[in-house]
Structures are given as C-alpha cells and as structure tokens.
Amino acid sequence: MPELPEVETSRQGIINYATDKTLKSLWLSNKALRYPYNFEPPIFVGKRCINITRRAKYLIWHFDQEKLLVHLGMSGSLRVEETSKLTKKKHDHAVFSFDGGYSVIYHDPRRFGSIMMYSGEWQKKMAKLAPEPLSSEFNSHYLINKLKQTTRPIKITLMDQSIVVGVGNIYANEVLFQLKIHPEKQSSLVTTAEAEKLVVSIKTILAAAIKQGGTTLRDFVSGNNKPGYFKQSLLVYDREGLPCVSCGKPISKMTLGQRSSFYCKVCQPCSVKS
DNA sequence: CCTTCACCCTGCACGC
DNA sequence: TGCGTGCAGGGTGAAG
C-alpha cells in the first residue's frame, strides 16, 4: 500500500523496535520477491541495527557493517509483533527478530517488493534517484526546468522517478485535482505559476499524509495494522462517477501510462492538452 | 535521447 | 456457489 507517506509511516512504526537492537535471527520464506536475494541471513544475524532511514520508497536498514534495502512494492507492509507471541501469516516473507523481544515482519502478497543487501550495484542505482519531494532540492526552479524537457502528460512526468521520487498514482491524481490541471496536459506547457503551485502542493499533501499516518502507528504493535491510508481524505482518487467535491459533476476516469487517472472534466478542463 | 509497453504476482470485486 | 474477467497504490528493462 505504499506511497511515500506509507513508507515513511512504516519506518516510524518499526524504528523503535529495531534501532540499537541486535538482530537475533532472520527468517526468509522460500518464495522469491522482486529480485533474488543477494545475501544469506547469517550476514546480518548478530549485527546491531544502528538506524533505519528512507530514500524515495526504499527503507535503508543500517546495521553495524552492512546495510539492507527494503522496498514494499505494491502490496508490501511491515508489522511489529512480540517475538514470543509471533504468528506467521500467509505471505509473510521475512521475520527480523531483535533482542528486546520484538520482531519486524515483512508481508507482501504480490511479491513486487524486495529485500536486498545494499550492494555497490544498489548504491549506484540509489545515487541516480531524483530529489526527495520534501527536500529543498525539489523546488519550482528545478521542476520548471524538468517540465520544459518533455512533452509527456504532466501526470506521467510527476510520477517519473527520475524527475521526483515518491509521488505515486494516488497523490499525482490528488495534486492535479487540487490545482485544477488536466492530467494529460503536456508537461512543457505547464505554466511557471502552475509549476510553482505543483511543488507547494506536492510537499503539502505528502507532509499532511505522513502526519496522518502517525495516528495509526500504535497499531503496528498489535500486528493488525491497517495501512495508514486515508481514503476519506482523498478528493478524487477512486471516485469515478461520484460527485466532484468542488462542482458536483461526476468524476471521470481514464488510463494514462497504464495507470488509472481520476479527474473532473469541469474543474480540470483540457484547455491546453497537446 | 525520449516514450511506450509488457510484465513480475496474488487477491479481490464484479458480472454472469 | 463458482467461474471468468479486469483491476490494483511500483518499478524495470526492452523495444519502438
């Protein structure tokens, strides 16, 4: 369920159970995730977790020496359970048991996620990632320059990891609705004023979602954590046919880049499409 | 270089 | 109740 706010929420949910703790055991299921494992569990067992950080939608688990990269894909989630009461569920693929009595469990039905040792190869990949949306590096000057260079629909550009990381399908829809920009609008025709608002809107909406995610953190311990996803606060995503919160006309749906796009034909007119 | 497309996998909602 | 279909919040690599 991970867009960037969920990944960040997951990080905050597990960090206190892993940081400054020694990994006592690491169990992996025999099912392959997105990539074949590039390590054996003993490499990490006995090592102390120093910190867990996030880059884009990746979590980086810093152990004494090696680092571990965890991505939740489309259906991944992390939960914390007391090791003594741990019950493995279908689609659990990794159990990190730390001293202190708690385990972090990686669960991923579709197995689009990955757990990898942070090898040199991965460091290269990560180094190429675009700026974090909440960083000062992602500003209107930067975005305007990027938008000039492509004729693709603005929604596809916003979701392009080489432009800015962490803006997934839901938030791309929400941001464009908020600013009354048609999802198909050619990126290079987005005005300077619109680009400036896009930057502000992306930062605001992601920060707000992260903040809300925090309210569900206590559920992590019980193991029945609901992903901190706030459907009730989404204004356009998954609302096809339902009245636009602004004008009341039904929300439309179209496919762009193989992803569902929701928009209001009235509030987001395609005046300057292509 | 840029853009589009297929695809990795399972679960679920829906229509018949 | 069961079956088939389409769809899902991500990301990559190959092909055009």
Short mmCIF file of C-alpha atoms (C1' of nucleotides) in Angstrom, two decimals:
data_model
loop_
_atom_site.label_atom_id
_atom_site.label_comp_id
_atom_site.label_asym_id
_atom_site.label_seq_id
_atom_site.Cartn_x
_atom_site.Cartn_y
_atom_site.Cartn_z
CA MET A 1 0.00 0.00 0.00
CA PRO A 2 2.96 2.13 -0.16
CA GLU A 3 3.14 5.56 -1.45
CA LEU A 4 5.82 7.63 0.14
CA PRO A 5 3.78 8.59 3.23
CA GLU A 6 3.14 4.96 3.98
CA VAL A 7 6.75 4.01 3.63
CA GLU A 8 7.66 6.82 5.99
CA THR A 9 4.91 5.75 8.37
CA SER A 10 6.24 2.20 8.26
CA ARG A 11 9.70 3.47 9.05
CA GLN A 12 8.44 5.37 12.05
CA GLY A 13 6.45 2.35 13.15
CA ILE A 14 9.37 -0.03 13.28
CA ILE A 15 12.31 2.17 14.14
CA ASN A 16 11.97 1.94 17.93
CA TYR A 17 11.83 -1.83 17.81
CA ALA A 18 14.94 -2.17 15.68
CA THR A 19 17.28 0.71 16.41
CA ASP A 20 20.06 -0.08 18.89
CA LYS A 21 18.90 -3.69 18.92
CA THR A 22 20.82 -6.74 17.83
CA LEU A 23 19.30 -8.98 15.19
CA LYS A 24 18.90 -12.37 16.85
CA SER A 25 17.51 -14.22 13.86
CA LEU A 26 16.35 -13.63 10.33
CA TRP A 27 13.89 -15.93 8.65
CA LEU A 28 13.15 -15.74 4.93
CA SER A 29 10.37 -17.57 3.14
CA ASN A 30 11.35 -19.70 0.19
CA LYS A 31 9.33 -17.53 -2.18
CA ALA A 32 11.23 -15.16 -4.40
CA LEU A 33 10.48 -11.47 -4.13
CA ARG A 34 11.05 -8.99 -6.95
CA TYR A 35 14.77 -9.80 -7.07
CA PRO A 36 16.62 -12.92 -5.97
CA TYR A 37 18.23 -12.45 -2.57
CA ASN A 38 21.82 -11.26 -2.87
CA PHE A 39 22.76 -12.30 0.67
CA GLU A 40 22.42 -15.06 3.24
CA PRO A 41 20.69 -14.28 6.55
CA PRO A 42 23.81 -15.04 8.68
CA ILE A 43 25.45 -11.91 7.26
CA PHE A 44 23.06 -9.85 9.35
CA VAL A 45 22.44 -12.06 12.35
CA GLY A 46 24.29 -10.83 15.43
CA LYS A 47 24.65 -7.36 13.98
CA ARG A 48 23.25 -4.30 15.65
CA CYS A 49 20.79 -2.07 13.83
CA ILE A 50 22.04 1.50 14.05
CA ASN A 51 19.25 3.30 12.26
CA ILE A 52 16.55 2.99 9.65
CA THR A 53 16.35 5.72 7.05
CA ARG A 54 14.28 6.28 3.96
CA ARG A 55 15.22 7.27 0.44
CA ALA A 56 12.35 7.51 -2.03
CA LYS A 57 10.19 4.48 -1.26
CA TYR A 58 13.15 2.45 -0.05
CA LEU A 59 13.93 1.83 3.59
CA ILE A 60 17.60 1.51 4.41
CA TRP A 61 18.36 -0.58 7.48
CA HIS A 62 21.77 0.41 8.76
CA PHE A 63 23.45 -2.45 10.57
CA ASP A 64 26.90 -2.42 12.16
CA GLN A 65 28.59 -3.04 8.86
CA GLU A 66 26.24 -3.99 6.09
CA LYS A 67 23.07 -2.22 5.09
CA LEU A 68 19.79 -3.73 4.00
CA LEU A 69 17.44 -2.22 1.43
CA VAL A 70 13.71 -2.90 1.80
CA HIS A 71 11.07 -1.94 -0.74
CA LEU A 72 7.38 -2.65 -0.19
CA GLY A 73 6.36 -2.81 -3.85
CA MET A 74 2.63 -2.54 -4.40
CA SER A 75 1.32 -4.76 -1.65
CA GLY A 76 4.06 -4.91 0.97
CA SER A 77 3.73 -3.95 4.61
CA LEU A 78 5.72 -4.18 7.80
CA ARG A 79 4.35 -5.02 11.21
CA VAL A 80 5.76 -5.48 14.66
CA GLU A 81 4.89 -8.40 16.92
CA GLU A 82 6.21 -9.64 20.20
CA THR A 83 8.55 -12.44 19.25
CA SER A 84 7.11 -14.75 21.91
CA LYS A 85 3.60 -14.35 20.52
CA LEU A 86 4.54 -14.23 16.90
CA THR A 87 2.13 -15.84 14.46
CA LYS A 88 3.27 -16.16 10.89
CA LYS A 89 0.67 -15.30 8.30
CA LYS A 90 0.25 -16.23 4.71
CA HIS A 91 2.51 -14.04 2.56
CA ASP A 92 4.91 -13.26 5.35
CA HIS A 93 8.29 -13.41 3.64
CA ALA A 94 10.76 -12.21 6.24
CA VAL A 95 10.91 -12.09 10.03
CA PHE A 96 13.57 -9.94 11.68
CA SER A 97 13.73 -10.88 15.36
CA PHE A 98 15.62 -8.40 17.53
CA ASP A 99 16.71 -8.57 21.09
CA GLY A 100 14.29 -6.60 23.21
CA GLY A 101 11.54 -9.09 22.41
CA TYR A 102 10.10 -7.72 19.19
CA SER A 103 10.13 -8.86 15.59
CA VAL A 104 9.57 -6.91 12.41
CA ILE A 105 7.67 -8.90 9.83
CA TYR A 106 7.69 -8.26 6.10
CA HIS A 107 4.41 -9.20 4.44
CA ASP A 108 3.84 -8.95 0.69
CA PRO A 109 1.12 -10.91 -1.14
CA ARG A 110 2.07 -9.82 -4.64
CA ARG A 111 5.80 -10.02 -4.02
CA PHE A 112 6.60 -6.94 -6.07
CA GLY A 113 8.69 -5.71 -3.19
CA SER A 114 12.29 -6.56 -2.43
CA ILE A 115 14.76 -7.13 0.37
CA MET A 116 18.33 -6.69 -0.74
CA MET A 117 21.73 -6.21 0.72
CA TYR A 118 22.79 -2.66 -0.10
CA SER A 119 25.49 -3.69 -2.54
CA GLY A 120 27.63 -1.45 -4.69
CA GLU A 121 25.26 -2.08 -7.55
CA TRP A 122 22.35 -0.84 -5.48
CA GLN A 123 24.28 2.13 -4.23
CA LYS A 124 24.74 3.15 -7.84
CA LYS A 125 21.04 2.79 -8.54
CA MET A 126 20.11 4.77 -5.46
CA ALA A 127 22.56 7.51 -6.31
CA LYS A 128 20.68 8.11 -9.53
CA LEU A 129 17.35 8.70 -7.83
CA ALA A 130 15.75 12.09 -8.31
CA PRO A 131 15.35 14.55 -5.41
CA GLU A 132 13.12 13.86 -2.45
CA PRO A 133 9.85 15.75 -2.81
CA LEU A 134 10.14 17.19 0.69
CA SER A 135 13.69 18.41 0.20
CA SER A 136 14.68 21.93 -0.80
CA GLU A 137 16.30 20.45 -3.88
CA PHE A 138 12.80 19.88 -5.21
CA ASN A 139 11.77 23.44 -5.88
CA SER A 140 9.93 25.32 -8.60
CA HIS A 141 13.12 26.23 -10.42
CA TYR A 142 14.07 22.57 -10.63
CA LEU A 143 10.62 21.39 -11.69
CA ILE A 144 10.11 24.08 -14.33
CA ASN A 145 13.40 23.11 -15.90
CA LYS A 146 12.44 19.43 -15.96
CA LEU A 147 8.95 20.07 -17.35
CA LYS A 148 10.38 22.07 -20.24
CA GLN A 149 12.18 18.98 -21.45
CA THR A 150 9.27 16.64 -22.02
CA THR A 151 6.04 16.54 -23.93
CA ARG A 152 4.58 13.75 -21.84
CA PRO A 153 1.34 14.27 -19.92
CA ILE A 154 2.01 16.10 -16.66
CA LYS A 155 0.68 13.24 -14.55
CA ILE A 156 3.16 10.78 -16.03
CA THR A 157 6.00 13.23 -15.52
CA LEU A 158 5.09 13.76 -11.87
CA MET A 159 5.21 10.01 -11.32
CA ASP A 160 8.56 9.62 -13.09
CA GLN A 161 11.17 8.61 -10.51
CA SER A 162 13.88 10.43 -12.46
CA ILE A 163 12.02 13.73 -12.01
CA VAL A 164 10.97 13.44 -8.37
CA VAL A 165 10.71 10.33 -6.22
CA GLY A 166 7.80 9.26 -4.13
CA VAL A 167 4.85 10.74 -6.00
CA GLY A 168 2.70 7.71 -6.71
CA ASN A 169 -0.54 7.38 -8.57
CA ILE A 170 -2.84 8.48 -5.77
CA TYR A 171 -1.03 11.67 -4.94
CA ALA A 172 -0.43 12.56 -8.59
CA ASN A 173 -4.19 12.44 -9.05
CA GLU A 174 -4.87 14.43 -5.91
CA VAL A 175 -2.35 17.16 -6.62
CA LEU A 176 -3.58 17.75 -10.17
CA PHE A 177 -7.16 17.90 -8.96
CA GLN A 178 -6.26 20.34 -6.24
CA LEU A 179 -4.63 22.64 -8.78
CA LYS A 180 -7.30 22.13 -11.46
CA ILE A 181 -4.80 20.85 -14.00
CA HIS A 182 -5.87 18.21 -16.52
CA PRO A 183 -3.73 15.05 -16.10
CA GLU A 184 -2.99 14.93 -19.81
CA LYS A 185 -1.72 18.48 -20.04
CA GLN A 186 1.59 18.48 -21.86
CA SER A 187 4.37 18.95 -19.32
CA SER A 188 6.20 21.58 -21.35
CA LEU A 189 3.05 23.68 -21.49
CA VAL A 190 2.59 23.78 -17.74
CA THR A 191 2.97 27.42 -16.75
CA THR A 192 5.53 28.73 -14.33
CA ALA A 193 2.76 29.65 -11.92
CA GLU A 194 1.33 26.13 -12.13
CA ALA A 195 4.71 24.53 -11.60
CA GLU A 196 5.27 26.66 -8.52
CA LYS A 197 1.93 25.54 -7.15
CA LEU A 198 2.68 21.92 -8.04
CA VAL A 199 5.78 22.00 -5.89
CA VAL A 200 3.94 23.52 -2.94
CA SER A 201 1.01 21.17 -3.35
CA ILE A 202 3.14 18.03 -3.57
CA LYS A 203 5.06 18.97 -0.45
CA THR A 204 1.92 19.92 1.45
CA ILE A 205 -0.11 16.85 0.59
CA LEU A 206 2.75 14.41 1.28
CA ALA A 207 3.61 16.08 4.57
CA ALA A 208 -0.03 16.01 5.63
CA ALA A 209 -0.38 12.34 4.73
CA ILE A 210 2.74 11.48 6.70
CA LYS A 211 1.38 13.36 9.67
CA GLN A 212 -1.91 11.47 9.50
CA GLY A 213 -0.05 8.19 9.11
CA GLY A 214 1.39 8.79 12.51
CA THR A 215 -2.00 8.39 14.11
CA THR A 216 -2.11 4.70 13.21
CA LEU A 217 1.35 3.87 14.47
CA ARG A 218 0.25 2.22 17.68
CA ASP A 219 -1.49 -0.42 15.62
CA PHE A 220 1.87 -1.70 14.44
CA VAL A 221 2.50 -3.42 17.73
CA SER A 222 -0.74 -5.31 17.74
CA GLY A 223 0.10 -6.76 14.39
CA ASN A 224 -3.21 -5.88 12.79
CA ASN A 225 -2.02 -2.60 11.45
CA LYS A 226 -4.17 -1.00 8.86
CA PRO A 227 -2.03 0.82 6.37
CA GLY A 228 -2.28 4.45 7.27
CA TYR A 229 -4.10 5.28 4.12
CA PHE A 230 -6.74 7.92 4.46
CA LYS A 231 -9.25 7.21 1.84
CA GLN A 232 -11.64 9.60 3.48
CA SER A 233 -9.30 12.46 2.77
CA LEU A 234 -8.81 11.67 -0.91
CA LEU A 235 -10.78 14.10 -3.04
CA VAL A 236 -10.58 12.50 -6.46
CA TYR A 237 -8.75 9.16 -6.39
CA ASP A 238 -11.05 6.17 -6.87
CA ARG A 239 -14.12 8.39 -7.07
CA GLU A 240 -15.22 7.68 -10.62
CA GLY A 241 -18.87 8.68 -11.09
CA LEU A 242 -19.10 10.24 -7.64
CA PRO A 243 -19.75 13.97 -7.43
CA CYS A 244 -16.78 16.29 -7.65
CA VAL A 245 -16.30 17.89 -4.25
CA SER A 246 -15.90 21.21 -5.97
CA CYS A 247 -18.58 21.38 -8.69
CA GLY A 248 -20.74 18.30 -8.12
CA LYS A 249 -20.32 16.81 -11.58
CA PRO A 250 -19.29 13.16 -11.75
CA ILE A 251 -15.58 12.39 -11.59
CA SER A 252 -14.14 10.88 -14.78
CA LYS A 253 -11.61 8.13 -15.18
CA MET A 254 -9.08 7.49 -17.89
CA THR A 255 -5.94 5.43 -18.34
CA LEU A 256 -2.60 7.16 -18.66
CA GLY A 257 0.61 5.20 -18.80
CA GLN A 258 -1.29 2.07 -17.74
CA ARG A 259 -2.43 3.73 -14.54
CA SER A 260 -5.88 4.92 -13.59
CA SER A 261 -6.34 8.65 -13.66
CA PHE A 262 -9.26 10.34 -11.97
CA TYR A 263 -10.19 13.92 -12.74
CA CYS A 264 -13.07 16.34 -13.07
CA LYS A 265 -13.81 17.36 -16.63
CA VAL A 266 -15.30 20.62 -15.41
CA CYS A 267 -12.69 21.67 -12.86
CA GLN A 268 -9.71 20.32 -14.80
CA PRO A 269 -10.51 21.26 -18.39
CA CYS A 270 -8.14 20.10 -21.08
CA SER A 271 -7.74 23.59 -22.48
CA VAL A 272 -4.11 23.17 -23.43
CA LYS A 273 -3.71 19.46 -23.88
CA SER A 274 -1.11 18.92 -26.57
"C1'" DC B 1 17.99 10.70 -26.21
"C1'" DC B 2 12.71 10.04 -25.38
"C1'" DT B 3 8.48 7.37 -24.89
"C1'" DT B 4 5.61 3.31 -24.63
"C1'" DC B 5 4.74 -1.28 -23.35
"C1'" DA B 6 4.77 -5.74 -21.14
"C1'" DC B 7 5.37 -7.81 -17.11
"C1'" DC B 8 6.65 -9.52 -12.25
"C1'" DC B 9 2.35 -11.84 -8.64
"C1'" DT B 10 -1.84 -12.57 -5.81
"C1'" DG B 11 -6.26 -11.08 -4.08
"C1'" DC B 12 -10.47 -9.05 -4.62
"C1'" DA B 13 -14.72 -7.12 -6.61
"C1'" DC B 14 -17.87 -7.75 -10.00
"C1'" DG B 15 -20.97 -9.84 -13.56
"C1'" DC B 16 -22.92 -13.90 -15.23
"C1'" DT C 1 -21.75 -21.15 -5.15
"C1'" DG C 2 -18.49 -20.92 -8.73
"C1'" DC C 3 -16.05 -19.19 -12.55
"C1'" DG C 4 -14.05 -15.77 -15.63
"C1'" DT C 5 -12.52 -11.04 -16.15
"C1'" DG C 6 -10.37 -6.93 -15.00
"C1'" DC C 7 -8.07 -4.26 -11.90
"C1'" DA C 8 -4.78 -2.80 -8.05
"C1'" DG C 9 -1.17 2.28 -4.54
"C1'" DG C 10 5.51 0.27 -8.14
"C1'" DG C 11 9.34 -0.21 -10.86
"C1'" DT C 12 12.31 -2.18 -14.54
"C1'" DG C 13 14.07 -3.34 -18.93
"C1'" DA C 14 13.34 -3.97 -23.71
"C1'" DA C 15 11.55 -2.25 -27.86
"C1'" DG C 16 9.94 1.38 -30.82
#
